[in-house]
Amino acid sequence: MANERSKGVDITQQILAHATRLFAARGFVGASLRDIAKAVGIRKPSLLYHFNSKDDLRRGVLASMLAHWNEVVPRLLKAATSGHEQFEAVATETLEFFRADPDRARLLLRELLDRPEEMEPLIESHVQPWTKIICDYIRKGQQQGRVHADIDPEAYIVHMINLMVCGVALQDSITALMPGRPATDEVLPERYVTELLRVARAGLFIDPASARAGIDPPDALPSGVRDSSGDAAE
Amino acid sequence: MANERSKGVDITQQILAHATRLFAARGFVGASLRDIAKAVGIRKPSLLYHFNSKDDLRRGVLASMLAHWNEVVPRLLKAATSGHEQFEAVATETLEFFRADPDRARLLLRELLDRPEEMEPLIESHVQPWTKIICDYIRKGQQQGRVHADIDPEAYIVHMINLMVCGVALQDSITALMPGRPATDEVLPERYVTELLRVARAGLFIDPASARAGIDPPDALPSGVRDSSGDAAE
DNA sequence: CGGGTTGCCTACCGAGTGGTAGATAGCAAC
DNA sequence: GTTGCTATCTACCACTCGGTAGGCAACCCG
């Protein structure tokens, strides 16, 4: 046993991976340390050698997810400040972060339900700054007349995040609402995310085609107010 | 029922109420029978006299919620078939069902995460019929040119349900993203739901003002006709 | 070589879990 | 009174939980 002491993957990373999967699937209290250790292929005390307590493991799993999030942040920042297709880039980049591993969405969702007061500072530090940037983007679009004037930017962003996180977390179970599941298991998720992005665009842009053109990043506003025929704000 | 010989309120209903609250707050495994019994004011074996097992109690809680849902169904049906403001009525009626008791949303969300295969038939039987009705409504609106042609009706509905359920379930924790929380605790939820309904309208209607006018309910056109170029954009 | 560290193990602990057995008290009908 | 039913209780059960104690083998470094 233990011939391969220097296995290719760090045992700590293996523990984090399996813990993430089981926490996401069964919840924190529902996934026992024994089960996690068994999934890794070790005994429970060995697991507790790497993480001092179950709660320590939970924080490690959370930190691991946030570390992955921080990896995509540079691309997100670049996309948010680039000249074109800002909306498309930011939205799809964020969505793909969760789609790449739906356990991230499920884990985040469970933690928000179980420990909202503990998640609040994490949310504020990791995504609050983004909301400000996107709010500026939206308000600029409103000045240019490309974005609905009656948007509440902060609330809009919260709803879009909600849509992405919960949409991915519940994708398997909630698509039971959509008919034609048999034989279309491949294309259904695509329909699902395509419509999600369409809703996001339609909720933002007066002319959805503007989503691809983007909003002029420079502070100038030469583009005239286009097609503001029926502004039915409340 | 309503014999009222023992107590003013049926003890079974008290158990269901407290179990709903604790299951929603801590999850099924996180809420113990002792805690639920203590909340009611009885001992654990007394609770197990009314519900044969913890799983029996869980099914009872679920059945209780579905019973409440069935109470609003007639209003929903009336709203969906009335001549005007169909969209507004159905959307707000559904949203208010969860807003009236956010534990319903949290409970539903947790069950979808914990037991998706068990929730699937419940979803199909209780909300699948509604999606068909609303899909017809959307397709009719597309024929009339009031609704975006590139909507995927089934997917759109799933996203709106997702938005309402998860939006209410996470309202307290997710609004941490929105600044200005202090001193505005009263108006923030209103901003939140107002924007939610705005997103739903904007995702549906080409001219959001149509939401209040509604779509002509009489079948002016044969409903079998599909739109001409309804393929979703990529 | 020998001590120290690392990583994993078996065996065990107290606490808490869902669930059961059986006694008790109130009440209604005969 | 007696019987029977309902609803609650105390006491207890087997089991699982997170966590600890201590031993053991393999490595690193002097």
Coordinates of C-alpha atoms (C1' of nucleotides) in Angstrom, one line a residue:
Chain A
M1 CA 0.0 0.0 0.0
A2 CA 1.0 3.6 -0.4
N3 CA 3.5 2.7 -3.0
E4 CA 2.5 5.7 -4.9
R5 CA 3.2 8.2 -2.2
S6 CA 3.9 10.9 -4.8
K7 CA 0.7 10.4 -6.8
G8 CA 0.2 12.8 -9.6
V9 CA -2.5 14.6 -7.7
D10 CA -2.2 16.0 -4.2
I11 CA -4.3 14.0 -1.8
T12 CA -5.7 17.3 -0.4
Q13 CA -7.0 18.2 -3.8
Q14 CA -8.6 14.8 -4.1
I15 CA -10.3 15.3 -0.8
L16 CA -11.5 18.7 -1.8
A17 CA -12.8 17.4 -5.1
H18 CA -14.8 14.6 -3.6
A19 CA -16.0 16.8 -0.7
T20 CA -17.2 19.3 -3.2
R21 CA -19.1 16.7 -5.1
L22 CA -20.7 15.1 -2.0
F23 CA -21.5 18.4 -0.3
A24 CA -23.2 19.6 -3.5
A25 CA -25.2 16.4 -3.9
R26 CA -26.2 15.7 -0.3
G27 CA -25.6 19.0 1.6
F28 CA -23.1 19.6 4.4
V29 CA -24.9 17.6 7.1
G30 CA -26.0 14.9 4.6
A31 CA -22.5 14.1 3.5
S32 CA -20.5 12.3 6.2
L33 CA -16.8 12.4 6.7
R34 CA -16.8 8.6 6.3
D35 CA -18.4 8.8 2.9
I36 CA -16.0 11.4 1.7
A37 CA -13.0 9.5 3.0
K38 CA -14.3 6.3 1.3
A39 CA -14.7 8.2 -2.0
V40 CA -11.1 9.3 -1.8
G41 CA -9.9 5.9 -0.8
I42 CA -8.7 6.6 2.7
R43 CA -10.1 6.3 6.3
K44 CA -11.8 9.0 8.2
P45 CA -8.9 9.8 10.6
S46 CA -6.6 10.2 7.6
L47 CA -9.0 12.8 6.2
L48 CA -9.0 14.6 9.5
Y49 CA -5.3 14.7 9.4
H50 CA -5.5 17.0 6.3
F51 CA -8.5 19.0 7.6
N52 CA -8.8 19.6 11.3
S53 CA -12.5 19.3 11.4
K54 CA -15.5 18.9 9.1
D55 CA -16.1 22.6 9.3
D56 CA -12.5 23.2 8.3
L57 CA -13.2 21.0 5.2
R58 CA -16.3 23.0 4.4
R59 CA -14.3 26.2 4.4
G60 CA -11.6 24.6 2.3
V61 CA -14.2 23.5 -0.3
L62 CA -15.5 27.1 -0.3
A63 CA -12.1 28.6 -0.6
S64 CA -11.3 26.2 -3.5
M65 CA -14.3 27.3 -5.4
L66 CA -13.5 31.0 -4.8
A67 CA -10.0 30.3 -6.0
H68 CA -11.3 28.9 -9.3
W69 CA -13.6 31.9 -9.5
N70 CA -10.6 34.2 -9.1
E71 CA -9.0 32.4 -12.1
V72 CA -11.7 33.6 -14.4
V73 CA -11.8 37.1 -13.0
P74 CA -9.1 38.4 -15.3
R75 CA -10.9 37.2 -18.4
L76 CA -14.1 38.7 -17.0
L77 CA -12.4 42.0 -16.4
K78 CA -10.9 42.0 -19.9
A79 CA -14.3 41.2 -21.3
A80 CA -16.1 43.9 -19.3
T81 CA -13.7 46.6 -20.5
S82 CA -13.3 45.5 -24.1
G83 CA -14.9 47.5 -26.8
H84 CA -17.4 45.1 -28.2
E85 CA -19.7 42.4 -27.1
Q86 CA -19.2 43.3 -23.4
F87 CA -22.5 42.0 -22.4
E88 CA -22.3 38.7 -24.3
A89 CA -18.7 38.1 -23.0
V90 CA -19.4 38.8 -19.3
A91 CA -22.7 36.9 -19.3
T92 CA -21.4 33.8 -21.0
E93 CA -18.1 33.8 -19.1
T94 CA -20.0 33.8 -15.8
L95 CA -22.5 31.2 -17.0
E96 CA -19.7 28.9 -18.2
F97 CA -18.0 29.1 -14.9
F98 CA -20.9 27.3 -13.3
R99 CA -21.7 25.2 -16.3
A100 CA -18.1 23.9 -16.3
D101 CA -18.9 22.3 -12.9
P102 CA -22.5 22.4 -11.8
D103 CA -21.5 21.4 -8.4
R104 CA -20.2 24.9 -7.9
A105 CA -23.7 26.2 -8.4
R106 CA -25.3 23.6 -6.2
L107 CA -22.7 24.2 -3.4
L108 CA -23.2 27.9 -3.6
L109 CA -26.9 27.5 -3.5
R110 CA -26.8 25.2 -0.5
E111 CA -24.5 27.5 1.4
L112 CA -26.7 30.4 0.7
L113 CA -29.6 28.5 2.2
D114 CA -27.8 27.0 5.1
R115 CA -25.5 29.9 6.2
P116 CA -26.7 33.1 4.6
E117 CA -25.0 35.3 7.3
E118 CA -21.7 33.6 6.6
M119 CA -22.0 33.9 2.8
E120 CA -22.9 37.5 2.9
P121 CA -19.3 38.9 3.4
L122 CA -18.0 36.4 0.8
I123 CA -20.5 37.7 -1.7
E124 CA -19.8 41.3 -1.0
S125 CA -16.1 40.9 -1.4
H126 CA -16.2 38.7 -4.5
V127 CA -19.1 39.9 -6.6
Q128 CA -20.2 43.2 -5.1
P129 CA -17.4 45.0 -7.0
W130 CA -18.6 43.5 -10.2
T131 CA -22.1 44.7 -9.7
K132 CA -20.8 48.3 -9.6
I133 CA -19.0 47.9 -12.9
I134 CA -22.0 46.4 -14.6
C135 CA -24.3 49.0 -13.1
D136 CA -22.1 51.7 -14.7
Y137 CA -22.4 49.8 -18.0
I138 CA -26.1 49.7 -17.7
R139 CA -26.5 53.3 -16.8
K140 CA -24.3 54.3 -19.6
G141 CA -26.4 52.2 -21.9
Q142 CA -29.5 54.0 -20.6
Q143 CA -28.0 57.4 -21.4
Q144 CA -27.3 56.1 -24.9
G145 CA -30.9 54.9 -25.2
R146 CA -29.9 51.4 -26.0
V147 CA -31.0 50.0 -22.6
H148 CA -34.4 50.1 -21.1
A149 CA -34.8 53.2 -19.1
D150 CA -36.9 51.6 -16.4
I151 CA -34.3 49.0 -15.3
D152 CA -33.3 48.9 -11.7
P153 CA -29.6 48.0 -12.4
E154 CA -28.7 46.5 -9.1
A155 CA -31.9 44.4 -8.9
Y156 CA -31.5 43.4 -12.6
I157 CA -28.0 42.0 -11.9
V158 CA -29.1 40.1 -8.8
H159 CA -31.8 38.5 -10.9
M160 CA -29.4 37.5 -13.6
I161 CA -27.0 36.0 -11.2
N162 CA -29.9 34.2 -9.6
L163 CA -30.9 32.9 -13.0
M164 CA -27.5 31.6 -13.8
V165 CA -26.6 30.0 -10.5
C166 CA -30.0 28.4 -9.8
G167 CA -30.5 27.6 -13.4
V168 CA -27.4 25.5 -13.5
A169 CA -27.9 24.1 -10.1
L170 CA -31.4 22.8 -10.9
Q171 CA -30.9 22.2 -14.6
D172 CA -31.3 18.4 -14.3
S173 CA -34.4 18.5 -12.1
I174 CA -36.2 21.6 -13.4
T175 CA -36.1 20.8 -17.1
A176 CA -38.6 18.1 -16.2
L177 CA -41.0 20.9 -16.9
M178 CA -40.0 21.0 -20.5
P179 CA -41.6 18.3 -22.7
G180 CA -39.7 16.3 -25.2
R181 CA -37.1 15.1 -22.8
P182 CA -36.6 11.6 -24.3
A183 CA -34.1 11.5 -27.2
T184 CA -33.3 15.1 -26.9
D185 CA -31.1 15.0 -23.9
E186 CA -28.3 16.5 -25.8
V187 CA -30.0 19.6 -27.3
L188 CA -32.2 20.4 -24.3
P189 CA -29.5 22.1 -22.2
E190 CA -28.6 24.2 -25.2
R191 CA -32.1 25.3 -25.6
Y192 CA -32.1 26.1 -21.9
V193 CA -29.0 28.3 -21.9
T194 CA -29.8 29.9 -25.2
E195 CA -33.1 31.1 -23.8
L196 CA -31.5 32.2 -20.6
L197 CA -29.1 34.5 -22.5
R198 CA -32.0 35.7 -24.6
V199 CA -34.0 36.6 -21.5
A200 CA -31.0 38.5 -20.1
R201 CA -30.6 40.4 -23.4
A202 CA -34.3 41.2 -23.8
G203 CA -34.4 42.4 -20.2
L204 CA -31.6 44.7 -20.9
F205 CA -31.5 46.0 -24.4
I206 CA -34.3 47.8 -26.2
D207 CA -33.1 46.3 -29.4
P208 CA -31.7 42.9 -28.6
A209 CA -29.3 43.1 -31.5
S210 CA -27.4 45.7 -29.5
A211 CA -26.2 43.0 -27.3
R212 CA -23.7 42.0 -29.9
A213 CA -22.7 45.5 -30.9
G214 CA -22.2 46.4 -27.3
I215 CA -22.3 49.8 -25.6
D216 CA -19.7 52.4 -26.5
P217 CA -17.1 52.1 -23.7
P218 CA -15.7 55.7 -24.3
D219 CA -17.5 58.4 -22.4
A220 CA -18.6 60.0 -25.6
L221 CA -22.2 59.6 -26.6
P222 CA -22.3 60.3 -30.3
S223 CA -24.8 57.5 -31.0
G224 CA -28.2 59.1 -31.2
V225 CA -31.1 58.0 -29.2
R226 CA -32.5 55.3 -31.4
D227 CA -36.0 54.1 -31.5
S228 CA -37.4 55.4 -28.3
S229 CA -41.0 55.3 -29.5
G230 CA -42.9 53.7 -26.7
D231 CA -41.2 54.4 -23.5
A232 CA -43.6 53.0 -21.0
A233 CA -41.8 53.5 -17.8
E234 CA -43.8 53.4 -14.6
Chain B
M1 CA -61.8 17.0 11.2
A2 CA -62.3 20.3 13.1
N3 CA -63.5 18.3 16.0
E4 CA -61.7 20.6 18.3
R5 CA -62.2 18.4 21.3
S6 CA -58.5 18.4 22.3
K7 CA -57.1 21.8 21.4
G8 CA -58.1 24.9 19.6
V9 CA -55.8 24.1 16.7
D10 CA -55.2 20.6 15.3
I11 CA -51.9 19.3 16.7
T12 CA -51.1 17.8 13.3
Q13 CA -51.3 21.2 11.7
Q14 CA -49.0 22.6 14.3
I15 CA -46.5 19.9 13.6
L16 CA -46.7 20.5 9.9
A17 CA -46.2 24.2 10.4
H18 CA -43.2 23.9 12.6
A19 CA -41.7 21.1 10.5
T20 CA -42.1 23.2 7.3
R21 CA -40.3 26.1 9.0
L22 CA -37.4 24.0 10.3
F23 CA -37.0 21.9 7.2
A24 CA -36.9 25.1 5.2
A25 CA -34.4 26.7 7.5
R26 CA -32.0 23.7 8.2
G27 CA -32.9 21.1 5.6
F28 CA -34.4 17.7 6.1
V29 CA -31.4 16.0 7.7
G30 CA -30.5 19.2 9.6
A31 CA -33.8 19.5 11.4
S32 CA -34.2 16.7 14.0
L33 CA -37.5 15.3 15.2
R34 CA -36.6 16.4 18.8
D35 CA -36.3 20.1 17.6
I36 CA -39.5 19.9 15.7
A37 CA -41.3 18.3 18.7
K38 CA -39.8 20.9 21.0
A39 CA -41.1 23.7 18.8
V40 CA -44.6 22.3 18.9
G41 CA -44.4 21.7 22.7
I42 CA -44.6 18.0 22.8
R43 CA -42.1 15.1 23.0
K44 CA -40.6 13.2 20.1
P45 CA -42.7 10.0 20.5
S46 CA -45.8 12.1 20.5
L47 CA -44.8 13.5 17.2
L48 CA -44.1 10.0 15.9
Y49 CA -47.6 9.1 17.0
H50 CA -49.0 11.5 14.4
F51 CA -46.4 10.8 11.7
N52 CA -45.1 7.2 11.5
S53 CA -41.6 8.3 10.5
K54 CA -39.5 11.3 9.7
D55 CA -39.9 10.6 6.0
D56 CA -43.7 10.4 6.6
L57 CA -43.5 13.8 8.1
R58 CA -41.5 15.1 5.1
R59 CA -44.2 13.8 2.7
G60 CA -46.8 15.4 4.9
V61 CA -45.1 18.8 4.7
L62 CA -44.8 18.5 1.0
A63 CA -48.4 17.5 0.6
S64 CA -49.4 20.4 2.8
M65 CA -47.6 22.8 0.5
L66 CA -49.2 21.3 -2.6
A67 CA -52.6 21.6 -0.9
H68 CA -52.0 25.3 -0.5
W69 CA -50.9 25.5 -4.1
N70 CA -54.1 23.8 -5.2
E71 CA -56.0 26.6 -3.4
V72 CA -54.6 29.3 -5.6
V73 CA -55.0 27.2 -8.8
P74 CA -58.6 28.3 -9.4
R75 CA -57.6 32.0 -9.2
L76 CA -54.7 31.2 -11.5
L77 CA -57.0 29.5 -14.0
K78 CA -59.4 32.4 -13.9
A79 CA -56.5 34.8 -14.4
A80 CA -55.1 32.9 -17.3
T81 CA -58.3 32.8 -19.2
S82 CA -59.6 36.2 -18.4
G83 CA -59.6 38.8 -21.1
H84 CA -57.1 41.3 -19.8
E85 CA -53.8 41.4 -17.9
Q86 CA -53.4 37.7 -18.2
F87 CA -49.7 37.9 -17.9
E88 CA -49.7 40.3 -15.0
A89 CA -52.2 38.2 -13.1
V90 CA -50.6 34.8 -13.6
A91 CA -47.2 36.1 -12.8
T92 CA -48.1 38.1 -9.7
E93 CA -50.4 35.3 -8.4
T94 CA -47.6 32.8 -8.7
L95 CA -45.1 35.1 -7.2
E96 CA -47.3 36.0 -4.3
F97 CA -47.9 32.3 -3.5
F98 CA -44.2 32.1 -2.5
R99 CA -43.9 35.6 -1.1
A100 CA -46.8 34.8 1.2
D101 CA -44.6 32.2 2.9
P102 CA -40.9 32.2 1.7
D103 CA -40.5 28.8 3.5
R104 CA -42.4 27.3 0.6
A105 CA -39.8 28.5 -1.8
R106 CA -36.9 27.3 0.4
L107 CA -38.5 24.0 1.0
L108 CA -39.2 23.4 -2.7
L109 CA -35.6 24.4 -3.5
R110 CA -34.1 22.1 -0.9
E111 CA -36.2 19.2 -2.1
L112 CA -35.2 19.8 -5.7
L113 CA -31.6 19.7 -4.6
D114 CA -31.9 16.7 -2.3
R115 CA -34.4 14.5 -4.1
P116 CA -34.8 15.6 -7.8
E117 CA -36.0 12.2 -8.9
E118 CA -38.7 12.3 -6.3
M119 CA -39.8 15.8 -7.2
E120 CA -40.0 15.2 -10.9
P121 CA -43.4 13.5 -10.9
L122 CA -44.8 16.1 -8.5
I123 CA -43.6 18.9 -10.8
E124 CA -45.0 17.2 -13.8
S125 CA -48.4 16.7 -12.3
H126 CA -48.7 20.1 -10.6
V127 CA -47.1 22.6 -12.9
Q128 CA -46.6 20.8 -16.2
P129 CA -50.2 21.4 -17.3
W130 CA -49.7 25.1 -16.6
T131 CA -46.7 25.3 -18.9
K132 CA -48.8 24.1 -21.7
I133 CA -51.4 26.7 -21.2
I134 CA -48.9 29.5 -21.0
C135 CA -47.0 28.1 -24.0
D136 CA -50.2 28.5 -26.0
Y137 CA -50.5 32.0 -24.7
I138 CA -47.0 32.8 -25.7
R139 CA -47.3 31.2 -29.2
K140 CA -50.5 33.1 -29.7
G141 CA -48.8 36.3 -28.8
Q142 CA -46.1 35.5 -31.3
Q143 CA -48.6 35.1 -34.0
Q144 CA -50.1 38.5 -33.1
G145 CA -46.6 40.0 -33.2
R146 CA -46.7 41.2 -29.6
V147 CA -44.3 38.7 -28.2
H148 CA -40.7 38.2 -29.2
A149 CA -40.5 35.7 -32.1
D150 CA -37.3 34.1 -30.9
I151 CA -38.7 32.9 -27.5
D152 CA -38.4 29.3 -26.6
P153 CA -41.7 29.2 -24.7
E154 CA -41.0 26.1 -22.6
A155 CA -37.5 27.3 -21.6
Y156 CA -38.8 30.8 -20.9
I157 CA -41.4 29.5 -18.5
V158 CA -38.8 27.4 -16.7
H159 CA -36.6 30.4 -16.3
M160 CA -39.4 32.5 -14.9
I161 CA -40.4 29.9 -12.4
N162 CA -36.7 29.5 -11.5
L163 CA -36.6 33.3 -11.0
M164 CA -39.6 33.4 -8.8
V165 CA -38.9 30.4 -6.6
C166 CA -35.2 31.0 -6.1
G167 CA -35.7 34.7 -6.0
V168 CA -38.0 34.4 -3.0
A169 CA -36.0 31.6 -1.4
L170 CA -32.8 33.6 -1.5
Q171 CA -34.2 37.0 -1.1
D172 CA -32.7 37.8 2.3
S173 CA -29.2 36.5 1.4
I174 CA -28.9 37.5 -2.2
T175 CA -30.0 41.1 -1.8
A176 CA -26.6 41.5 0.0
L177 CA -25.5 42.3 -3.5
M178 CA -27.6 45.4 -3.7
P179 CA -26.2 48.4 -2.0
G180 CA -28.1 50.7 0.2
R181 CA -29.4 48.1 2.5
P182 CA -29.4 50.1 5.7
A183 CA -32.5 52.2 6.3
T184 CA -34.1 50.9 3.1
D185 CA -35.0 47.4 4.4
E186 CA -38.6 48.2 3.6
V187 CA -38.4 49.3 0.0
L188 CA -35.7 46.9 -1.1
P189 CA -37.9 43.9 -1.5
E190 CA -40.3 46.0 -3.5
R191 CA -37.5 47.1 -5.8
Y192 CA -36.6 43.5 -6.1
V193 CA -40.0 42.1 -7.1
T194 CA -40.7 45.1 -9.3
E195 CA -37.6 44.4 -11.3
L196 CA -38.3 40.7 -11.4
L197 CA -41.7 41.4 -13.1
R198 CA -40.1 43.9 -15.4
V199 CA -37.6 41.3 -16.6
A200 CA -40.4 38.8 -17.1
R201 CA -42.3 41.4 -19.2
A202 CA -39.3 42.5 -21.2
G203 CA -38.3 38.9 -21.9
L204 CA -41.8 38.3 -23.3
F205 CA -43.3 41.4 -24.9
I206 CA -41.8 43.4 -27.7
D207 CA -43.6 46.4 -26.3
P208 CA -43.7 46.0 -22.5
A209 CA -46.9 48.0 -22.4
S210 CA -48.6 45.0 -23.9
A211 CA -48.3 43.2 -20.7
R212 CA -51.1 45.2 -19.2
A213 CA -53.2 45.1 -22.4
G214 CA -52.8 41.3 -22.6
I215 CA -53.1 39.1 -25.6
D216 CA -56.4 38.5 -27.2
P217 CA -57.8 35.4 -25.6
P218 CA -60.3 34.4 -28.3
D219 CA -58.7 32.1 -30.8
A220 CA -58.5 34.4 -33.7
L221 CA -56.1 32.0 -35.5
P222 CA -55.9 28.3 -35.5
S223 CA -53.5 27.4 -32.8
G224 CA -51.8 24.7 -34.8
V225 CA -50.0 27.1 -37.0
R226 CA -46.4 27.6 -36.1
D227 CA -44.6 30.8 -36.7
S228 CA -42.6 31.3 -39.9
S229 CA -39.1 32.0 -38.6
G230 CA -39.2 31.1 -35.0
D231 CA -35.8 29.4 -34.7
A232 CA -33.9 30.8 -31.8
A233 CA -30.9 32.8 -32.6
E234 CA -27.5 31.4 -31.6
Chain C
dC1 C1' 23.0 4.9 11.6
dG2 C1' 19.1 7.4 14.5
dG3 C1' 15.7 10.9 15.4
dG4 C1' 12.0 13.6 13.4
dT5 C1' 8.4 14.2 10.4
dT6 C1' 4.7 12.8 7.5
dG7 C1' 0.7 10.2 6.4
dC8 C1' -2.2 6.6 7.3
dC9 C1' -4.2 3.2 10.1
dT10 C1' -7.2 0.5 14.0
dA11 C1' -9.8 1.2 18.0
dC12 C1' -12.4 3.9 20.6
dC13 C1' -15.3 7.8 22.7
dG14 C1' -19.5 10.8 23.9
dA15 C1' -23.2 12.9 21.7
dG16 C1' -27.1 12.8 19.0
dT17 C1' -30.1 10.4 15.7
dG18 C1' -34.7 8.0 14.3
dG19 C1' -37.5 4.8 16.3
dT20 C1' -39.8 1.4 19.8
dA21 C1' -42.0 -0.5 24.2
dG22 C1' -44.9 0.1 27.5
dA23 C1' -47.2 2.8 31.1
dT24 C1' -50.6 6.4 32.0
dA25 C1' -54.4 9.6 31.9
dG26 C1' -58.7 11.4 29.8
dC27 C1' -62.8 10.4 27.6
dA28 C1' -67.0 8.1 25.4
dA29 C1' -70.2 4.3 25.1
dC30 C1' -72.2 0.3 27.0
Chain D
dG1 C1' -67.7 -0.1 36.6
dT2 C1' -65.7 -1.8 32.6
dT3 C1' -64.0 -1.6 28.2
dG4 C1' -61.7 0.5 24.5
dC5 C1' -59.7 4.3 22.1
dT6 C1' -56.8 8.4 21.8
dA7 C1' -52.9 11.0 22.9
dT8 C1' -49.2 11.7 25.5
dC9 C1' -45.4 10.5 28.4
dT10 C1' -40.6 8.2 30.3
dA11 C1' -37.1 5.0 29.3
dC12 C1' -34.6 2.7 26.2
dC13 C1' -32.6 0.8 21.8
dA14 C1' -29.2 0.3 17.9
dC15 C1' -26.9 3.1 15.0
dT16 C1' -24.2 6.9 13.0
dC17 C1' -22.0 11.0 13.7
dG18 C1' -17.6 14.0 14.3
dG19 C1' -13.5 13.7 16.7
dT20 C1' -9.4 11.6 19.5
dA21 C1' -5.5 8.4 21.1
dG22 C1' -2.0 6.0 19.9
dG23 C1' 0.6 2.8 17.0
dC24 C1' 3.1 1.9 12.6
dA25 C1' 5.6 2.2 8.3
dA26 C1' 8.1 5.1 5.1
dC27 C1' 10.7 8.9 4.2
dC28 C1' 14.2 13.0 5.0
dC29 C1' 18.2 14.8 7.0
dG30 C1' 22.1 15.0 10.3

